[in-house]
């Protein structure tokens, strides 16, 4: 599968193919485990996991771009505002993988760490400080400070990989991203990635 993002003129004005960071670490999710695509937009990452045999929960405040998946046996769609209070709309549920991309609401970060099942995976990728030089988002509320994802998740999860820097893919943008697992033992890292 092509893992490099492409850009179109959809509602989200964003990439429609999965991030290479997500496809790289997705195999660390326990096979067949339940996946949460949080602030899913068009659900490009949940669709990737769905295609690899996972059941997926797609959550967004506007789920119109995943309605084509309604009724799919392995799909649950939740329409909810993540910024409405101190809990998550799936409180108490645990996930084999949680994926968040291009969305940041800091109060929920500790809640996400708690929602990763034992042996499960968290992948988070969004814009970092410095991105304001190039494109939106420019509001610092939506830009991660260097090391912020490490601080948010590193004490509860085992960090497998972390990056913060300027990428050209194809437009310049400052990205911070992490892959972490809820496990103590080392995980297998593919030799060709
Ligand atoms: C830039 S899009 C990213 C979509 C997807 N994660 C991706 O990378 O393709 C940001 C998404 O966050 C969702 N969102 C923004 N604020 C939200 C909120 N308060 N609660 C739930 N979803 C929200 C938007 O509806 C939008 O789908």
GROMACS .gro file of N, CA, C and O in nm, residues 112-160:
model
  196
  112UNK      N    1  -0.594   0.917   2.717
  112UNK     CA    2  -0.562   0.825   2.608
  112UNK      C    3  -0.463   0.720   2.653
  112UNK      O    4  -0.474   0.602   2.619
  113UNK      N    5  -0.362   0.762   2.729
  113UNK     CA    6  -0.264   0.664   2.779
  113UNK      C    7  -0.335   0.556   2.859
  113UNK      O    8  -0.302   0.437   2.847
  114UNK      N    9  -0.434   0.595   2.938
  114UNK     CA   10  -0.507   0.498   3.020
  114UNK      C   11  -0.594   0.405   2.937
  114UNK      O   12  -0.635   0.299   2.984
  115UNK      N   13  -0.627   0.446   2.816
  115UNK     CA   14  -0.719   0.367   2.732
  115UNK      C   15  -0.647   0.267   2.642
  115UNK      O   16  -0.711   0.196   2.563
  116UNK      N   17  -0.514   0.260   2.651
  116UNK     CA   18  -0.438   0.162   2.572
  116UNK      C   19  -0.434   0.031   2.651
  116UNK      O   20  -0.386   0.027   2.765
  117UNK      N   21  -0.486  -0.075   2.593
  117UNK     CA   22  -0.488  -0.205   2.660
  117UNK      C   23  -0.346  -0.257   2.683
  117UNK      O   24  -0.251  -0.214   2.615
  118UNK      N   25  -0.333  -0.349   2.776
  118UNK     CA   26  -0.203  -0.411   2.799
  118UNK      C   27  -0.154  -0.475   2.668
  118UNK      O   28  -0.230  -0.547   2.600
  119UNK      N   29  -0.034  -0.444   2.631
  119UNK     CA   30   0.021  -0.494   2.504
  119UNK      C   31  -0.018  -0.408   2.385
  119UNK      O   32   0.024  -0.435   2.272
  120UNK      N   33  -0.098  -0.305   2.410
  120UNK     CA   34  -0.151  -0.223   2.300
  120UNK      C   35  -0.057  -0.111   2.258
  120UNK      O   36   0.050  -0.090   2.315
  121UNK      N   37  -0.104  -0.037   2.157
  121UNK     CA   38  -0.020   0.059   2.085
  121UNK      C   39  -0.087   0.196   2.082
  121UNK      O   40  -0.209   0.207   2.066
  122UNK      N   41  -0.006   0.299   2.095
  122UNK     CA   42  -0.054   0.436   2.074
  122UNK      C   43   0.031   0.501   1.965
  122UNK      O   44   0.155   0.496   1.972
  123UNK      N   45  -0.035   0.558   1.867
  123UNK     CA   46   0.036   0.635   1.764
  123UNK      C   47  -0.024   0.775   1.763
  123UNK      O   48  -0.146   0.790   1.751
  124UNK      N   49   0.062   0.874   1.776
  124UNK     CA   50   0.016   1.013   1.776
  124UNK      C   51   0.107   1.093   1.684
  124UNK      O   52   0.229   1.084   1.695
  125UNK      N   53   0.047   1.168   1.594
  125UNK     CA   54   0.124   1.251   1.502
  125UNK      C   55   0.047   1.380   1.476
  125UNK      O   56  -0.067   1.375   1.429
  126UNK      N   57   0.109   1.493   1.507
  126UNK     CA   58   0.045   1.619   1.470
  126UNK      C   59   0.150   1.728   1.459
  126UNK      O   60   0.271   1.702   1.465
  127UNK      N   61   0.104   1.849   1.441
  127UNK     CA   62   0.195   1.958   1.410
  127UNK      C   63   0.269   2.006   1.534
  127UNK      O   64   0.217   2.000   1.646
  128UNK      N   65   0.391   2.054   1.511
  128UNK     CA   66   0.473   2.103   1.620
  128UNK      C   67   0.503   2.251   1.605
  128UNK      O   68   0.485   2.311   1.498
  129UNK      N   69   0.550   2.309   1.716
  129UNK     CA   70   0.590   2.450   1.713
  129UNK      C   71   0.693   2.471   1.604
  129UNK      O   72   0.786   2.391   1.589
  130UNK      N   73   0.678   2.577   1.531
  130UNK     CA   74   0.762   2.603   1.414
  130UNK      C   75   0.682   2.589   1.287
  130UNK      O   76   0.716   2.648   1.184
  131UNK      N   77   0.573   2.512   1.295
  131UNK     CA   78   0.488   2.494   1.176
  131UNK      C   79   0.426   2.626   1.132
  131UNK      O   80   0.396   2.645   1.013
  132UNK      N   81   0.410   2.718   1.229
  132UNK     CA   82   0.347   2.847   1.197
  132UNK      C   83   0.424   2.924   1.090
  132UNK      O   84   0.369   3.013   1.026
  133UNK      N   85   0.552   2.889   1.070
  133UNK     CA   86   0.631   2.955   0.966
  133UNK      C   87   0.584   2.914   0.827
  133UNK      O   88   0.614   2.982   0.729
  134UNK      N   89   0.516   2.800   0.818
  134UNK     CA   90   0.489   2.741   0.687
  134UNK      C   91   0.341   2.735   0.649
  134UNK      O   92   0.306   2.756   0.534
  135UNK      N   93   0.258   2.700   0.745
  135UNK     CA   94   0.117   2.678   0.712
  135UNK      C   95   0.035   2.669   0.840
  135UNK      O   96   0.091   2.669   0.951
  136UNK      N   97  -0.095   2.657   0.822
  136UNK     CA   98  -0.180   2.629   0.938
  136UNK      C   99  -0.157   2.485   0.982
  136UNK      O  100  -0.124   2.401   0.898
  137UNK      N  101  -0.178   2.454   1.110
  137UNK     CA  102  -0.218   2.544   1.216
  137UNK      C  103  -0.103   2.634   1.262
  137UNK      O  104   0.012   2.591   1.264
  138UNK      N  105  -0.140   2.756   1.301
  138UNK     CA  106  -0.041   2.851   1.352
  138UNK      C  107  -0.064   2.884   1.499
  138UNK      O  108   0.024   2.937   1.565
  139UNK      N  109  -0.183   2.852   1.547
  139UNK     CA  110  -0.217   2.877   1.687
  139UNK      C  111  -0.136   2.782   1.776
  139UNK      O  112  -0.144   2.660   1.760
  140UNK      N  113  -0.058   2.836   1.871
  140UNK     CA  114   0.023   2.747   1.958
  140UNK      C  115  -0.060   2.647   2.036
  140UNK      O  116  -0.007   2.543   2.079
  141UNK      N  117  -0.190   2.674   2.053
  141UNK     CA  118  -0.276   2.575   2.120
  141UNK      C  119  -0.281   2.444   2.041
  141UNK      O  120  -0.313   2.339   2.097
  142UNK      N  121  -0.251   2.453   1.911
  142UNK     CA  122  -0.260   2.335   1.824
  142UNK      C  123  -0.124   2.285   1.781
  142UNK      O  124  -0.115   2.201   1.690
  143UNK      N  125  -0.019   2.336   1.846
  143UNK     CA  126   0.118   2.298   1.808
  143UNK      C  127   0.192   2.242   1.929
  143UNK      O  128   0.195   2.303   2.035
  144UNK      N  129   0.251   2.125   1.910
  144UNK     CA  130   0.321   2.059   2.020
  144UNK      C  131   0.457   2.123   2.046
  144UNK      O  132   0.532   2.152   1.952
  145UNK      N  133   0.488   2.139   2.173
  145UNK     CA  134   0.622   2.183   2.210
  145UNK      C  135   0.719   2.067   2.190
  145UNK      O  136   0.680   1.950   2.203
  146UNK      N  137   0.847   2.096   2.162
  146UNK     CA  138   0.943   1.986   2.149
  146UNK      C  139   0.938   1.897   2.273
  146UNK      O  140   0.941   1.946   2.386
  147UNK      N  141   0.927   1.768   2.250
  147UNK     CA  142   0.925   1.672   2.360
  147UNK      C  143   0.790   1.654   2.427
  147UNK      O  144   0.776   1.572   2.519
  148UNK      N  145   0.688   1.726   2.382
  148UNK     CA  146   0.561   1.722   2.456
  148UNK      C  147   0.495   1.584   2.455
  148UNK      O  148   0.440   1.540   2.556
  149UNK      N  149   0.502   1.513   2.343
  149UNK     CA  150   0.441   1.379   2.341
  149UNK      C  151   0.521   1.281   2.427
  149UNK      O  152   0.464   1.190   2.488
  150UNK      N  153   0.652   1.303   2.434
  150UNK     CA  154   0.734   1.219   2.524
  150UNK      C  155   0.691   1.242   2.668
  150UNK      O  156   0.676   1.148   2.746
  151UNK      N  157   0.672   1.369   2.703
  151UNK     CA  158   0.630   1.401   2.840
  151UNK      C  159   0.492   1.344   2.870
  151UNK      O  160   0.465   1.296   2.980
  152UNK      N  161   0.404   1.350   2.768
  152UNK     CA  162   0.265   1.307   2.791
  152UNK      C  163   0.254   1.155   2.806
  152UNK      O  164   0.174   1.107   2.886
  153UNK      N  165   0.333   1.081   2.730
  153UNK     CA  166   0.312   0.935   2.725
  153UNK      C  167   0.429   0.853   2.777
  153UNK      O  168   0.412   0.734   2.805
  154UNK      N  169   0.547   0.915   2.788
  154UNK     CA  170   0.667   0.837   2.819
  154UNK      C  171   0.668   0.775   2.957
  154UNK      O  172   0.739   0.677   2.979
  155UNK      N  173   0.590   0.830   3.050
  155UNK     CA  174   0.596   0.772   3.184
  155UNK      C  175   0.504   0.650   3.197
  155UNK      O  176   0.528   0.564   3.281
  156UNK      N  177   0.401   0.642   3.115
  156UNK     CA  178   0.306   0.531   3.125
  156UNK      C  179   0.328   0.424   3.018
  156UNK      O  180   0.288   0.309   3.037
  157UNK      N  181   0.386   0.463   2.905
  157UNK     CA  182   0.401   0.370   2.793
  157UNK      C  183   0.549   0.361   2.756
  157UNK      O  184   0.628   0.451   2.786
  158UNK      N  185   0.584   0.251   2.688
  158UNK     CA  186   0.721   0.234   2.639
  158UNK      C  187   0.730   0.300   2.501
  158UNK      O  188   0.661   0.259   2.406
  159UNK      N  189   0.815   0.401   2.490
  159UNK     CA  190   0.828   0.473   2.364
  159UNK      C  191   0.914   0.390   2.267
  159UNK      O  192   1.028   0.356   2.297
  160UNK      N  193   0.855   0.359   2.152
  160UNK     CA  194   0.926   0.282   2.049
  160UNK      C  195   0.997   0.377   1.953
  160UNK      O  196   1.109   0.350   1.909
   0.00000   0.00000   0.00000
